[in-house]
Amino acid sequence: MFYVGEASIKRLKKQIQNHRADQTEHDSWLK
């Protein structure tokens, strides 16, 4: 159970990082 939860958290963090990277590229593109 704990292992599955840990894996989900890691995947979620990666998704957040990717989203932030996309936002940064979008913001720089607007500028």
CSV table of N, CA and C in Angstrom, one decimal:
chain,number,residue,atom,x,y,z
A,1,MET,N,0.8,-1.2,0.0
A,1,MET,CA,0.0,0.0,0.0
A,1,MET,C,0.9,1.3,0.0
A,2,PHE,N,1.9,1.3,0.9
A,2,PHE,CA,2.7,2.4,1.0
A,2,PHE,C,3.5,2.7,-0.3
A,3,TYR,N,4.0,1.5,-0.8
A,3,TYR,CA,4.8,1.6,-2.1
A,3,TYR,C,4.0,2.2,-3.2
A,4,VAL,N,2.7,1.8,-3.3
A,4,VAL,CA,1.8,2.3,-4.4
A,4,VAL,C,1.6,3.8,-4.1
A,5,GLY,N,1.4,4.2,-2.9
A,5,GLY,CA,1.2,5.6,-2.6
A,5,GLY,C,2.4,6.5,-2.9
A,6,GLU,N,3.6,5.9,-2.6
A,6,GLU,CA,4.8,6.6,-2.9
A,6,GLU,C,5.0,6.8,-4.4
A,7,ALA,N,4.7,5.8,-5.1
A,7,ALA,CA,4.8,5.9,-6.6
A,7,ALA,C,3.9,6.9,-7.1
A,8,SER,N,2.7,6.9,-6.6
A,8,SER,CA,1.7,7.9,-7.1
A,8,SER,C,2.1,9.3,-6.8
A,9,ILE,N,2.7,9.5,-5.6
A,9,ILE,CA,3.2,10.9,-5.2
A,9,ILE,C,4.3,11.3,-6.2
A,10,LYS,N,5.2,10.4,-6.5
A,10,LYS,CA,6.3,10.7,-7.4
A,10,LYS,C,5.8,11.1,-8.8
A,11,ARG,N,4.8,10.3,-9.2
A,11,ARG,CA,4.2,10.6,-10.6
A,11,ARG,C,3.5,11.9,-10.5
A,12,LEU,N,2.8,12.2,-9.4
A,12,LEU,CA,2.1,13.5,-9.3
A,12,LEU,C,3.1,14.6,-9.3
A,13,LYS,N,4.2,14.5,-8.6
A,13,LYS,CA,5.2,15.5,-8.5
A,13,LYS,C,5.8,15.8,-9.9
A,14,LYS,N,6.0,14.7,-10.7
A,14,LYS,CA,6.6,14.8,-12.0
A,14,LYS,C,5.6,15.6,-12.9
A,15,GLN,N,4.3,15.3,-12.8
A,15,GLN,CA,3.3,16.0,-13.6
A,15,GLN,C,3.3,17.4,-13.3
A,16,ILE,N,3.4,17.8,-12.0
A,16,ILE,CA,3.4,19.2,-11.6
A,16,ILE,C,4.6,19.9,-12.1
A,17,GLN,N,5.8,19.2,-12.1
A,17,GLN,CA,7.0,19.8,-12.6
A,17,GLN,C,6.9,20.1,-14.1
A,18,ASN,N,6.3,19.1,-14.8
A,18,ASN,CA,6.1,19.2,-16.3
A,18,ASN,C,5.2,20.4,-16.6
A,19,HIS,N,4.1,20.5,-15.7
A,19,HIS,CA,3.1,21.6,-15.9
A,19,HIS,C,3.8,22.9,-15.7
A,20,ARG,N,4.6,23.0,-14.7
A,20,ARG,CA,5.3,24.3,-14.4
A,20,ARG,C,6.3,24.6,-15.6
A,21,ALA,N,6.9,23.6,-16.1
A,21,ALA,CA,7.8,23.9,-17.2
A,21,ALA,C,7.0,24.4,-18.4
A,22,ASP,N,5.9,23.8,-18.7
A,22,ASP,CA,5.0,24.2,-19.8
A,22,ASP,C,4.6,25.7,-19.6
A,23,GLN,N,4.2,26.0,-18.3
A,23,GLN,CA,3.8,27.3,-18.0
A,23,GLN,C,4.9,28.3,-18.3
A,24,THR,N,6.1,27.9,-17.9
A,24,THR,CA,7.3,28.8,-18.1
A,24,THR,C,7.5,29.1,-19.6
A,25,GLU,N,7.5,28.0,-20.4
A,25,GLU,CA,7.7,28.2,-21.8
A,25,GLU,C,6.6,29.1,-22.4
A,26,HIS,N,5.3,28.9,-21.9
A,26,HIS,CA,4.2,29.7,-22.4
A,26,HIS,C,4.4,31.2,-22.1
A,27,ASP,N,4.8,31.4,-20.8
A,27,ASP,CA,5.0,32.8,-20.4
A,27,ASP,C,6.1,33.4,-21.2
A,28,SER,N,7.2,32.7,-21.4
A,28,SER,CA,8.3,33.3,-22.1
A,28,SER,C,7.9,33.6,-23.6
A,29,TRP,N,7.0,32.7,-24.1
A,29,TRP,CA,6.6,32.9,-25.5
A,29,TRP,C,5.7,34.1,-25.6
A,30,LEU,N,4.9,34.4,-24.5
A,30,LEU,CA,4.0,35.6,-24.5
A,30,LEU,C,4.9,36.8,-24.5
A,31,LYS,N,6.0,36.8,-23.8
A,31,LYS,CA,6.9,37.9,-23.7
A,31,LYS,C,7.7,38.0,-25.0
